[in-house]
CSV table of N, CA and C in Angstrom, one decimal:
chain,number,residue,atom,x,y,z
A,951,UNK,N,-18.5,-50.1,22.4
A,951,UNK,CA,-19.1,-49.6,21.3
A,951,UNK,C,-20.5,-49.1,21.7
A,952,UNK,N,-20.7,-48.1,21.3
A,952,UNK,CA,-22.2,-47.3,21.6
A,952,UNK,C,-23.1,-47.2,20.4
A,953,UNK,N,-24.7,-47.5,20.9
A,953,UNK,CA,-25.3,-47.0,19.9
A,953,UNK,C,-25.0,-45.8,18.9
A,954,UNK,N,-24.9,-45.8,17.8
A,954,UNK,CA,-24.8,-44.4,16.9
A,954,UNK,C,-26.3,-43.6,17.2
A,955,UNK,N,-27.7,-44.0,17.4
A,955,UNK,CA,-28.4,-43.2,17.7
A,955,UNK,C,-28.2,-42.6,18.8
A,956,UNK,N,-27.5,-42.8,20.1
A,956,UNK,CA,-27.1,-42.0,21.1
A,956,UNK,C,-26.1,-41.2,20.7
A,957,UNK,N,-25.0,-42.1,20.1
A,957,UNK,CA,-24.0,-41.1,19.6
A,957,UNK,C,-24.6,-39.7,18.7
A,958,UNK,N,-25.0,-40.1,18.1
A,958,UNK,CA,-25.7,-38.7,17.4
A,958,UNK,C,-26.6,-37.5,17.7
A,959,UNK,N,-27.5,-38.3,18.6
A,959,UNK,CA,-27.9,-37.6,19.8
A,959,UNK,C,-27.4,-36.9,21.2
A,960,UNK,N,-26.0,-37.6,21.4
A,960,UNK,CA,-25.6,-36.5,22.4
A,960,UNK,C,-24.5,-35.3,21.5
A,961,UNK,N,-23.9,-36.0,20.5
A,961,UNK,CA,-23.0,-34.8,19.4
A,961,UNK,C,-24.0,-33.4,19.2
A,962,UNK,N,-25.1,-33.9,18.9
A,962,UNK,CA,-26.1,-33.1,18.8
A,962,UNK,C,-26.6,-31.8,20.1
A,963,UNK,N,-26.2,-32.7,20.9
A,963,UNK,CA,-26.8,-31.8,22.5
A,963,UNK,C,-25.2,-30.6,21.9
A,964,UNK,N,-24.5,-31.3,22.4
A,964,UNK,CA,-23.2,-31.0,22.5
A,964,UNK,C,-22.8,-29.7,21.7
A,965,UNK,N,-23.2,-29.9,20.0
A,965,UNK,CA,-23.3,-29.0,19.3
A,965,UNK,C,-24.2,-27.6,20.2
A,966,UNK,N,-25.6,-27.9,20.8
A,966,UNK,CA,-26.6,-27.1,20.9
A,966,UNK,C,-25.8,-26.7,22.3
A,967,UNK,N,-24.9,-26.7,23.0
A,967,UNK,CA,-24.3,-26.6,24.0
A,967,UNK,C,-23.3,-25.8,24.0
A,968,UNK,N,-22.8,-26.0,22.9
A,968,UNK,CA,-21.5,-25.1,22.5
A,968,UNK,C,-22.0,-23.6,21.5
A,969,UNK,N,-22.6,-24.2,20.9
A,969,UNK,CA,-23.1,-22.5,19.9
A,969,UNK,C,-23.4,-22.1,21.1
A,970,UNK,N,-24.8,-22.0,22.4
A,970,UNK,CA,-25.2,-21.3,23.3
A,970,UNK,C,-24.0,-21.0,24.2
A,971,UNK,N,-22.9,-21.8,24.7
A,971,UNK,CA,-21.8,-20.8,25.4
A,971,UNK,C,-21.0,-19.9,24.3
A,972,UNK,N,-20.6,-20.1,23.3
A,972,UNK,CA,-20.0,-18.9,22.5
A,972,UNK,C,-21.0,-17.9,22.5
A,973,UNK,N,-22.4,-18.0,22.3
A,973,UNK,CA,-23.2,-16.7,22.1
A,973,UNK,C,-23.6,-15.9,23.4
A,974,UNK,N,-23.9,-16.4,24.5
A,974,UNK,CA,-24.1,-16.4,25.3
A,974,UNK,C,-22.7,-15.8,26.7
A,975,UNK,N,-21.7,-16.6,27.0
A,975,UNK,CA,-21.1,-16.6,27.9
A,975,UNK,C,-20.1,-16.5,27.8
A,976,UNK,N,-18.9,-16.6,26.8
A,976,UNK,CA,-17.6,-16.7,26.5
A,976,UNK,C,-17.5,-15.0,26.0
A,977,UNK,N,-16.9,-14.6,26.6
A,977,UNK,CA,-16.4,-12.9,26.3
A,977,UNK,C,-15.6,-12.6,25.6
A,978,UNK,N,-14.8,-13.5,25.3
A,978,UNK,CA,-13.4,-13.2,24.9
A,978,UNK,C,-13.2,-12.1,23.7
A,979,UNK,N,-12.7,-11.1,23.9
A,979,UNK,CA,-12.2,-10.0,22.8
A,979,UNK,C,-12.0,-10.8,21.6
A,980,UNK,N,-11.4,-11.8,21.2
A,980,UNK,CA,-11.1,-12.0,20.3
A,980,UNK,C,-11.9,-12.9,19.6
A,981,UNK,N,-13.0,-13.7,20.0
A,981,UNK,CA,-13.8,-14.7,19.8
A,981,UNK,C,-14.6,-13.4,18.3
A,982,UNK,N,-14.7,-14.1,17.1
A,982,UNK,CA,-15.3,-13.7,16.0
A,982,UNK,C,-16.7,-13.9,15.4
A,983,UNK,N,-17.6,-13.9,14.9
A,983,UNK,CA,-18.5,-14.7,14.1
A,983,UNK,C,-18.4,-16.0,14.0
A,984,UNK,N,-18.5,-16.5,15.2
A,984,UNK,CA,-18.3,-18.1,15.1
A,984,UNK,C,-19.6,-18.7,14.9
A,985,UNK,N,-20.0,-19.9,13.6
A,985,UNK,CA,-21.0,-21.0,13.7
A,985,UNK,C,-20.2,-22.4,14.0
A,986,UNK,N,-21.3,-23.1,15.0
A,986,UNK,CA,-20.7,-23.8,15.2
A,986,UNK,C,-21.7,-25.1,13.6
A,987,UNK,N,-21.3,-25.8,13.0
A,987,UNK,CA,-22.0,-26.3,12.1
A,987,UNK,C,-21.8,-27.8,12.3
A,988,UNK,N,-21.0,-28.5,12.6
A,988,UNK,CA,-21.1,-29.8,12.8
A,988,UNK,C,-20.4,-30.2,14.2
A,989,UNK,N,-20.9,-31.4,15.1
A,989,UNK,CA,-20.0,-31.7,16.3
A,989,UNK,C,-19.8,-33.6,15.6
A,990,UNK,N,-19.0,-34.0,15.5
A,990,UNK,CA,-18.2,-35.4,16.0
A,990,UNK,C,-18.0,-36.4,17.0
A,991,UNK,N,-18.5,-37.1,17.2
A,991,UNK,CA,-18.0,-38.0,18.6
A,991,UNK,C,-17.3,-39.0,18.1
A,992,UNK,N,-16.4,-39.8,19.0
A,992,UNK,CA,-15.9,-41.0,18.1
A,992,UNK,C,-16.8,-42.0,18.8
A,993,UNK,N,-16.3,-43.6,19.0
A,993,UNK,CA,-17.5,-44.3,19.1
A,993,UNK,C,-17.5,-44.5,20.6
A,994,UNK,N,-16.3,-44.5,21.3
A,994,UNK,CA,-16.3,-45.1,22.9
A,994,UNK,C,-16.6,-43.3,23.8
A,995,UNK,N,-17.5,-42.4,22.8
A,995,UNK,CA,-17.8,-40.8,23.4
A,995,UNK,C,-17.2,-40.2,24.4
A,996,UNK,N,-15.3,-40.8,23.9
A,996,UNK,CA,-14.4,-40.1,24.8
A,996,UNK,C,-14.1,-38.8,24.0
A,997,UNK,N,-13.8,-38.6,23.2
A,997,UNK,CA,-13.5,-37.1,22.3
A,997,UNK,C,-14.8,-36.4,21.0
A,998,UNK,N,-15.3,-35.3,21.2
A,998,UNK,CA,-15.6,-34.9,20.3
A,998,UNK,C,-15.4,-33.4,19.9
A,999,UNK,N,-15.3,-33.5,18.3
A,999,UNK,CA,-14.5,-33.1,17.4
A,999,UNK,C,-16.0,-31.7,16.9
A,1000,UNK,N,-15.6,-30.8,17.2
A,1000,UNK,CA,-16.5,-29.7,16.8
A,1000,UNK,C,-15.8,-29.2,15.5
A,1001,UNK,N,-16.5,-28.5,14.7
A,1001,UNK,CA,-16.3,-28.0,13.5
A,1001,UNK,C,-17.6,-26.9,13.2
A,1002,UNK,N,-16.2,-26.1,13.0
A,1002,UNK,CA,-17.0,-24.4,13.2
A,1002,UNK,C,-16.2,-23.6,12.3
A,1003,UNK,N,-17.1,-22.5,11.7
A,1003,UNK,CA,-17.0,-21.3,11.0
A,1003,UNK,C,-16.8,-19.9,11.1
A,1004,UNK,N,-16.0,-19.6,10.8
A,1004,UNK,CA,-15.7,-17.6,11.4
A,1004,UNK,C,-15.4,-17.0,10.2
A,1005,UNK,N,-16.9,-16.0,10.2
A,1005,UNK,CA,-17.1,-14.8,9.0
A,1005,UNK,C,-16.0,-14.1,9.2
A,1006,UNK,N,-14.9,-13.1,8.6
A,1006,UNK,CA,-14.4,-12.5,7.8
A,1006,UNK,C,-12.9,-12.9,7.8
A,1007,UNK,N,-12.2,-12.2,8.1
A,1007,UNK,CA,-10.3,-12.4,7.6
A,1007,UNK,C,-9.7,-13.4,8.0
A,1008,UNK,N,-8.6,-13.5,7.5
A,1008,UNK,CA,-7.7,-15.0,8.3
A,1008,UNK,C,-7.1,-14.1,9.3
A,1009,UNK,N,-6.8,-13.0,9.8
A,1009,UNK,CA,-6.7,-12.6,11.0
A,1009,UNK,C,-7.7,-13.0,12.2
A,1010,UNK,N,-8.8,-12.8,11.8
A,1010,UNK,CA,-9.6,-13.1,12.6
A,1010,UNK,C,-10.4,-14.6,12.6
A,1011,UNK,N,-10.1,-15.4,11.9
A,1011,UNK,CA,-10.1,-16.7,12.0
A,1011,UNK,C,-8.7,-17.2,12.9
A,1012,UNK,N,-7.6,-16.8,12.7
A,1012,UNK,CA,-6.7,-17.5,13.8
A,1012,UNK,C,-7.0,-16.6,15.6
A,1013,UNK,N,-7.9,-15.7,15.5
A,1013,UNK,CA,-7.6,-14.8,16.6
A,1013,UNK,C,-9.1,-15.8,17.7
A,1014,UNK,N,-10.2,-16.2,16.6
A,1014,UNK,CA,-11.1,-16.9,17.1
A,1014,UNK,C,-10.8,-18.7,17.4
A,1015,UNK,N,-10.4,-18.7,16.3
A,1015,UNK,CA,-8.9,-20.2,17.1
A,1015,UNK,C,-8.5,-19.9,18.2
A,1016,UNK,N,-7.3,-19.3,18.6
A,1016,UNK,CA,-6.7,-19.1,20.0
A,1016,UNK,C,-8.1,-18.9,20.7
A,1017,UNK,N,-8.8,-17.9,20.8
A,1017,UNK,CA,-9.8,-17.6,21.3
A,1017,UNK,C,-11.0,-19.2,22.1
A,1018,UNK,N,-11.1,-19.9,20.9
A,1018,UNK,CA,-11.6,-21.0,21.2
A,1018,UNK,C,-11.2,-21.9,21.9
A,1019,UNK,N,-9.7,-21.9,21.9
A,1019,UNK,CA,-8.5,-22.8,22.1
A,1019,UNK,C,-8.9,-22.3,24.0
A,1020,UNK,N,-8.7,-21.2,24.2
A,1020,UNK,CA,-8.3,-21.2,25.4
A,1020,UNK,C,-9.8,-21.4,26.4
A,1021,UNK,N,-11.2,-20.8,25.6
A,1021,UNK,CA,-12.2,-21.0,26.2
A,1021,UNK,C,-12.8,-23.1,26.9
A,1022,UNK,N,-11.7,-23.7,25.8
A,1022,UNK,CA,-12.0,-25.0,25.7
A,1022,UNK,C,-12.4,-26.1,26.8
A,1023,UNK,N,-11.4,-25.5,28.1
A,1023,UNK,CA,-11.7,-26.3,29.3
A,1023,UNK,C,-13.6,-25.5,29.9
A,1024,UNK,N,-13.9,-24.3,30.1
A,1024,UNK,CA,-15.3,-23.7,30.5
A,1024,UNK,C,-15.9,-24.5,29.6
A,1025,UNK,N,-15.9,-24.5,28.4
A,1025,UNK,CA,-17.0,-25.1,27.8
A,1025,UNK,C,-17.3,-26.6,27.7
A,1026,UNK,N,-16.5,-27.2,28.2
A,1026,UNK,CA,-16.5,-28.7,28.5
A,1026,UNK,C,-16.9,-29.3,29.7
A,1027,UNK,N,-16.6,-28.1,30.6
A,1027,UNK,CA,-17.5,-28.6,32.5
A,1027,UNK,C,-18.5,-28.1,31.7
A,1028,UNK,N,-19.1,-27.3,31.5
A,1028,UNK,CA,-20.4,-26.6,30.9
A,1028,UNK,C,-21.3,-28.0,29.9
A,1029,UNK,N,-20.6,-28.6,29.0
A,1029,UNK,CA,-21.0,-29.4,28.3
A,1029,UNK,C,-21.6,-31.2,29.6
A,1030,UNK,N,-20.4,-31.1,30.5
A,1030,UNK,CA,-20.4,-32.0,31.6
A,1030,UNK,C,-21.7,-31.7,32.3
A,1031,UNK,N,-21.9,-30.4,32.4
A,1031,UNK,CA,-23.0,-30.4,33.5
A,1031,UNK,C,-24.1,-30.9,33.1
A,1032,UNK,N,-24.2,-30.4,31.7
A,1032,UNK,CA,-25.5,-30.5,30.9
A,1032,UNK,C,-26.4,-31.5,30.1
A,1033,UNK,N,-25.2,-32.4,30.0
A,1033,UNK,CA,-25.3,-33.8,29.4
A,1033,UNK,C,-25.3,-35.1,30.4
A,1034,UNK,N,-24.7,-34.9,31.3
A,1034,UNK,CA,-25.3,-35.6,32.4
A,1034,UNK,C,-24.7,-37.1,32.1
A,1035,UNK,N,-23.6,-37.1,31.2
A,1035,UNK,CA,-22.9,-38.3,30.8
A,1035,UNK,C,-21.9,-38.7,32.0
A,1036,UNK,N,-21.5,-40.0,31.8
A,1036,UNK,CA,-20.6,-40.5,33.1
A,1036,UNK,C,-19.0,-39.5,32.9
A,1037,UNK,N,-18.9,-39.7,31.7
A,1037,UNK,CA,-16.9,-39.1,31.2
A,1037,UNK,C,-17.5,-38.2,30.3
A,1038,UNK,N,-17.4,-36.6,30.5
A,1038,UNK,CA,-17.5,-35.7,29.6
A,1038,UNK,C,-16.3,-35.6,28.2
A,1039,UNK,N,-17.1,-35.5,27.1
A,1039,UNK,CA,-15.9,-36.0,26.6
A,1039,UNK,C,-14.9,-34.4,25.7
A,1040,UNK,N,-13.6,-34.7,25.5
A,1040,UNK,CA,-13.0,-33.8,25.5
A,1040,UNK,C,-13.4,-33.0,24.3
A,1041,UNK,N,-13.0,-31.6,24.0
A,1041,UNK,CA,-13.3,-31.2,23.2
A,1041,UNK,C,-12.2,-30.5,22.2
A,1042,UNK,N,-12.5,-30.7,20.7
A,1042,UNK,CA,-11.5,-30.1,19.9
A,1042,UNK,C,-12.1,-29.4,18.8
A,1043,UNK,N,-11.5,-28.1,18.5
A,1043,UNK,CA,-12.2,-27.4,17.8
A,1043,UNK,C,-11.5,-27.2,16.2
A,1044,UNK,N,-12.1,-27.4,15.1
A,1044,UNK,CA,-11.8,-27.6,14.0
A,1044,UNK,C,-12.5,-27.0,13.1
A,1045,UNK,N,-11.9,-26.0,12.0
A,1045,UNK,CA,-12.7,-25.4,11.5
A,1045,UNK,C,-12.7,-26.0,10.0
A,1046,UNK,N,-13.9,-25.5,9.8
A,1046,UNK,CA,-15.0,-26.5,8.8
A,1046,UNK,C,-14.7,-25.5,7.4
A,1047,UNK,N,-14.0,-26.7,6.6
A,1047,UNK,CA,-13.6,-26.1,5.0
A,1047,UNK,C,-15.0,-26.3,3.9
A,1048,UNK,N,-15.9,-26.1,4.6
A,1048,UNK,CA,-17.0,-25.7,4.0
A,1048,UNK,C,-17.1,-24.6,3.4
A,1049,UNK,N,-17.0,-22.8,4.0
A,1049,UNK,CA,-17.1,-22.1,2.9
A,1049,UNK,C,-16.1,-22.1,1.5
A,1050,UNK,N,-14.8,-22.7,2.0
A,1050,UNK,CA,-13.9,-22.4,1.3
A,1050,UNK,C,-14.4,-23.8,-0.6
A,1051,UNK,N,-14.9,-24.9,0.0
A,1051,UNK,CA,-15.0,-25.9,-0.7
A,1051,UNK,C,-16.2,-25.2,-1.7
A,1052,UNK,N,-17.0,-24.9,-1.0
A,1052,UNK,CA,-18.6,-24.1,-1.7
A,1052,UNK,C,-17.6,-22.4,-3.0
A,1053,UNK,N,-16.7,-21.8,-2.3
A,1053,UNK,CA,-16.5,-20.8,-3.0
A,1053,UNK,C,-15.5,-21.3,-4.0
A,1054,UNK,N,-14.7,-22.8,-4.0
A,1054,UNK,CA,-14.6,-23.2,-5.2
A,1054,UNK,C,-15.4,-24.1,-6.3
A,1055,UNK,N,-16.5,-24.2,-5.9
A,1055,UNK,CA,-17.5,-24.7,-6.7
A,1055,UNK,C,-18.5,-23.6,-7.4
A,1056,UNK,N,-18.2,-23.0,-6.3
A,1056,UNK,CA,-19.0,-21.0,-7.5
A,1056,UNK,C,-18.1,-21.1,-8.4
A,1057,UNK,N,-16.8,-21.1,-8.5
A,1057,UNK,CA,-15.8,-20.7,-9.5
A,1057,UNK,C,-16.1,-21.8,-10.5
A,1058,UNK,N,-15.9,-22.8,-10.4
A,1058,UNK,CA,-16.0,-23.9,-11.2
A,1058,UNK,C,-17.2,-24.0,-11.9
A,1059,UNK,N,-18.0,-23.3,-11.3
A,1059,UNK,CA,-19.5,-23.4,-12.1
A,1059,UNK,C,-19.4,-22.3,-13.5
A,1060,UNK,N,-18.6,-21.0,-12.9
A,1060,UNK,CA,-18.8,-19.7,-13.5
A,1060,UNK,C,-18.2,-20.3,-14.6
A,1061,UNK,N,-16.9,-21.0,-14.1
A,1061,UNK,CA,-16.1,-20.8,-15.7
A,1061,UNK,C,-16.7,-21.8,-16.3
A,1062,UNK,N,-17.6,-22.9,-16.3
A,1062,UNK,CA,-18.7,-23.7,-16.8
A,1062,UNK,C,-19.7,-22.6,-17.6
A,1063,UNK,N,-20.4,-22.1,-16.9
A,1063,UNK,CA,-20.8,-21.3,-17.7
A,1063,UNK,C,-20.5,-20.8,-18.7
A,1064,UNK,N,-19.3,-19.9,-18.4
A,1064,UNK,CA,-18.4,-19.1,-19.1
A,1064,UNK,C,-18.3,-19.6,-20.5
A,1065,UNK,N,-17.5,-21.3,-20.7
A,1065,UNK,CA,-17.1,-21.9,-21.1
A,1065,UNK,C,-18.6,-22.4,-22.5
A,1066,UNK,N,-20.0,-22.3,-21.7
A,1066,UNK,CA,-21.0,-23.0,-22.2
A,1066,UNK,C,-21.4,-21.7,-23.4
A,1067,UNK,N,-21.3,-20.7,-22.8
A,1067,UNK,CA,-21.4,-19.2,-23.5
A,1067,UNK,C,-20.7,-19.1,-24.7
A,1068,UNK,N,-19.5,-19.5,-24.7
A,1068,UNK,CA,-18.4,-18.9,-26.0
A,1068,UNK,C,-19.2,-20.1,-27.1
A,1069,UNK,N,-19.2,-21.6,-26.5
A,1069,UNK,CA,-19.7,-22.5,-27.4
A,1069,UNK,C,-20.7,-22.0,-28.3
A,1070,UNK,N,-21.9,-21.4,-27.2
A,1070,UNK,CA,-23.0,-21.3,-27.9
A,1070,UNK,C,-22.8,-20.2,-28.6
A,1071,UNK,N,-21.8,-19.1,-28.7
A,1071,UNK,CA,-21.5,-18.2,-29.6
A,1071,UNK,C,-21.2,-18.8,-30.9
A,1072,UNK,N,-20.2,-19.4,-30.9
A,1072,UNK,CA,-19.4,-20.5,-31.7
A,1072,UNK,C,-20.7,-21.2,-33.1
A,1073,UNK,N,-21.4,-21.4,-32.1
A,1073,UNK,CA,-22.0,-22.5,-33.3
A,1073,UNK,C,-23.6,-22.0,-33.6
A,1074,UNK,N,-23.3,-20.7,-33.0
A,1074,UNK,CA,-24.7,-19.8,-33.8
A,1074,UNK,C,-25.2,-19.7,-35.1
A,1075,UNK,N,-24.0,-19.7,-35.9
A,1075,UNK,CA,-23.9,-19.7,-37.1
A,1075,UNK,C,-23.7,-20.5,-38.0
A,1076,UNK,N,-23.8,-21.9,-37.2
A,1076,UNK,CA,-22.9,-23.2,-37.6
A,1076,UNK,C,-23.8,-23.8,-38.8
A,1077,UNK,N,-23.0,-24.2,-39.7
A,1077,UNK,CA,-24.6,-25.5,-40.6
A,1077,UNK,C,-23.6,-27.3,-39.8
A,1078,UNK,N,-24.7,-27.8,-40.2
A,1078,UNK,CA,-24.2,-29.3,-40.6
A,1078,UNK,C,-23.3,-29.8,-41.0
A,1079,UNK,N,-22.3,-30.5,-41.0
A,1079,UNK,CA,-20.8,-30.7,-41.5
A,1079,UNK,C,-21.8,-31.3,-43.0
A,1080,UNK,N,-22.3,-32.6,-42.9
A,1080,UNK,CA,-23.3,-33.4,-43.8
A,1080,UNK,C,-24.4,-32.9,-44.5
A,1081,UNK,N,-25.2,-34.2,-44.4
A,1081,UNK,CA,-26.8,-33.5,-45.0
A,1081,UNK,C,-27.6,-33.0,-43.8
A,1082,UNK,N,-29.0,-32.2,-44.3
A,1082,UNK,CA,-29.4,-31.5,-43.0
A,1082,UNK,C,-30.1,-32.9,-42.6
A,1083,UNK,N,-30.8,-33.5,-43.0
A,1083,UNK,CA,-31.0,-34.5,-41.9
A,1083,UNK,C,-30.2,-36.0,-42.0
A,1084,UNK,N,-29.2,-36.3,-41.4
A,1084,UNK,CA,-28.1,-37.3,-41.4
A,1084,UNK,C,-29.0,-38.6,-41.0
A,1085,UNK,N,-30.4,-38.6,-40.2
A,1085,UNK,CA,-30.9,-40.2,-40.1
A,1085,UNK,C,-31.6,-40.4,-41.1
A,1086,UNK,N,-31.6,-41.7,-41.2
A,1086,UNK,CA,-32.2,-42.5,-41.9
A,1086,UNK,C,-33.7,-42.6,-41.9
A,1087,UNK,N,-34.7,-42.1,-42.7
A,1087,UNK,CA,-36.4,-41.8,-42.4
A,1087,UNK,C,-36.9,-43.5,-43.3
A,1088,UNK,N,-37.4,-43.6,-42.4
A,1088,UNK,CA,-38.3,-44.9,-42.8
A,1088,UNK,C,-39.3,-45.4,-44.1
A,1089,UNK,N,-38.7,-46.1,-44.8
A,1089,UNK,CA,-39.1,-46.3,-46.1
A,1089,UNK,C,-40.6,-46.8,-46.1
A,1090,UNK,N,-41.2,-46.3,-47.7
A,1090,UNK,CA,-42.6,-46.6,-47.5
A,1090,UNK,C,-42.7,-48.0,-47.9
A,1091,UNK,N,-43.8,-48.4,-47.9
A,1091,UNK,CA,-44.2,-49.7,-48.7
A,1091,UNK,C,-43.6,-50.0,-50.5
A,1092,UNK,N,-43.9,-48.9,-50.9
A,1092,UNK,CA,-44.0,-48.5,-52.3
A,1092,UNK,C,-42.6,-48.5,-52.7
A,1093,UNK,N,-41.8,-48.2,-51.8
A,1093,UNK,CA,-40.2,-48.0,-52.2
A,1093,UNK,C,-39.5,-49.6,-51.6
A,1094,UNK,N,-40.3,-50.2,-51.1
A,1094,UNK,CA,-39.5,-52.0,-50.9
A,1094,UNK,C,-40.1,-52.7,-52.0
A,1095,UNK,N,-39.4,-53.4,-52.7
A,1095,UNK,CA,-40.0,-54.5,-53.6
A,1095,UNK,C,-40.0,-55.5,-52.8
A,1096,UNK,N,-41.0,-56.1,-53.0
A,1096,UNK,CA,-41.1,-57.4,-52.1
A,1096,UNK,C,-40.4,-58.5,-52.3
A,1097,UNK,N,-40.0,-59.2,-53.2
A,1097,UNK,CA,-39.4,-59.8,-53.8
A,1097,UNK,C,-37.9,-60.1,-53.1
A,1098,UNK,N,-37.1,-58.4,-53.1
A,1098,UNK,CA,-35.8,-58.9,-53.0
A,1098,UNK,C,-35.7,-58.5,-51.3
A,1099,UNK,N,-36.8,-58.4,-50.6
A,1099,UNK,CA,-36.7,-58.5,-49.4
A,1099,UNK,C,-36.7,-59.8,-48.6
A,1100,UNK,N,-37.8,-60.5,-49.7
A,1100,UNK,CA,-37.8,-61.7,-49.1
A,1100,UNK,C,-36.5,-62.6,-49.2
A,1101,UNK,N,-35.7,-62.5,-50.1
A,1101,UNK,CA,-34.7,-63.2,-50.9
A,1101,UNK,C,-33.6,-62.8,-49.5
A,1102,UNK,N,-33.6,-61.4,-49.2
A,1102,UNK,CA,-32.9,-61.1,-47.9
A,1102,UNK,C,-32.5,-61.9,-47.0
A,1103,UNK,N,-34.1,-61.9,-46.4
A,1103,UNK,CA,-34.5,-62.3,-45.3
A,1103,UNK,C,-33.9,-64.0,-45.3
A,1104,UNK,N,-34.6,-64.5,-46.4
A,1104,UNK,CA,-34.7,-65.7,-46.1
A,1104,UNK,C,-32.8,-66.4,-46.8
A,1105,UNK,N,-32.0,-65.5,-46.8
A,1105,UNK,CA,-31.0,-65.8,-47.4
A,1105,UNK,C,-29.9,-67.1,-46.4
A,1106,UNK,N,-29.8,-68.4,-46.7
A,1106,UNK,CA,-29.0,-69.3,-45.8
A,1106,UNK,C,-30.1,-70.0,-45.5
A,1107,UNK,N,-31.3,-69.9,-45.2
A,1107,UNK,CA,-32.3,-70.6,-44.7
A,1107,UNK,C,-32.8,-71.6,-45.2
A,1108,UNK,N,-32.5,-73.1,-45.4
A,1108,UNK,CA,-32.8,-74.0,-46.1
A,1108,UNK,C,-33.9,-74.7,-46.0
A,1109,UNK,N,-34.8,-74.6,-44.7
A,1109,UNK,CA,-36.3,-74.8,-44.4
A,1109,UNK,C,-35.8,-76.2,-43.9
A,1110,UNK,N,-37.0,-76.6,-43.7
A,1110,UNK,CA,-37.2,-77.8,-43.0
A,1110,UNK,C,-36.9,-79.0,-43.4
């Protein structure tokens, strides 16, 4: 078992290791708008698990998959050289259901909106089912008799 502050810190290199060969070095025709946005290690820093993003179609999200897929051994001597760890650890590339989770929470929001809109159309017009003010306003002095308040209060109370 490894520290998690090292662990986090080399996922981290690793991340900064991998965006710089996709931008940089990997040629491949088919490689797309790739981010890389999060890397993974597990705890014994034999496998880690990248999670990455590719702007436009699902054609071109599976073409930068394969794409990734095959570049996977270069970028891992590459990641070995650089990290300077005993066992470089393998690499697996996973794409990150982040835009997709974020563009159903626009939606969810809109029909929220949407939803908050017709209400407030609804009850523009609306009165009170009851009276206009339904609480109870706090009585003055003048409107308690004293007498049967006491009789209230002290009702069951047999004294000492």
């Amino acid at each position: 078992m490894t520290d998690p502050a090292r662990a986090r810190k080399l996922a981290d290199r690793i991340q900064q290791i991998v965006a710089e060969m996709l931008e940089r070095r990997i040629k491949d025709p088919r490689l797309g708008f790739v981010t890389v946005t999060d890397t993974r290690l597990t705890n014994d820093l034999r496998d880690a698990t990248v999670f990455y993003t590719v702007y436009g179609s699902d054609a071109e999200r599976a073409d930068s998959a394969a794409a990734l897929d095959s570049a996977k051994g270069v970028i891992r001597t590459e990641v070995g050289k650089r990290t300077g760890v005993r066992h470089t650890p393998s690499l697996t590339f996973v794409p990150d259901a982040l835009p997709e989770n974020a563009r159903q929470i626009n939606d969810l929001l809109a029909k929220a909106r949407a939803a908050d809109e017709q209400v407030a159309k609804v009850a523009e017009g609306a009165l009170p089912a009851g009276d206009a003010n339904p609480y109870r306003e706090a009585r003055s002095d003048a409107d308690v008799d004293e007498t049967d308040g006491d009789d209230a209060d002290n009702a069951g109370y047999s004294g000492s």
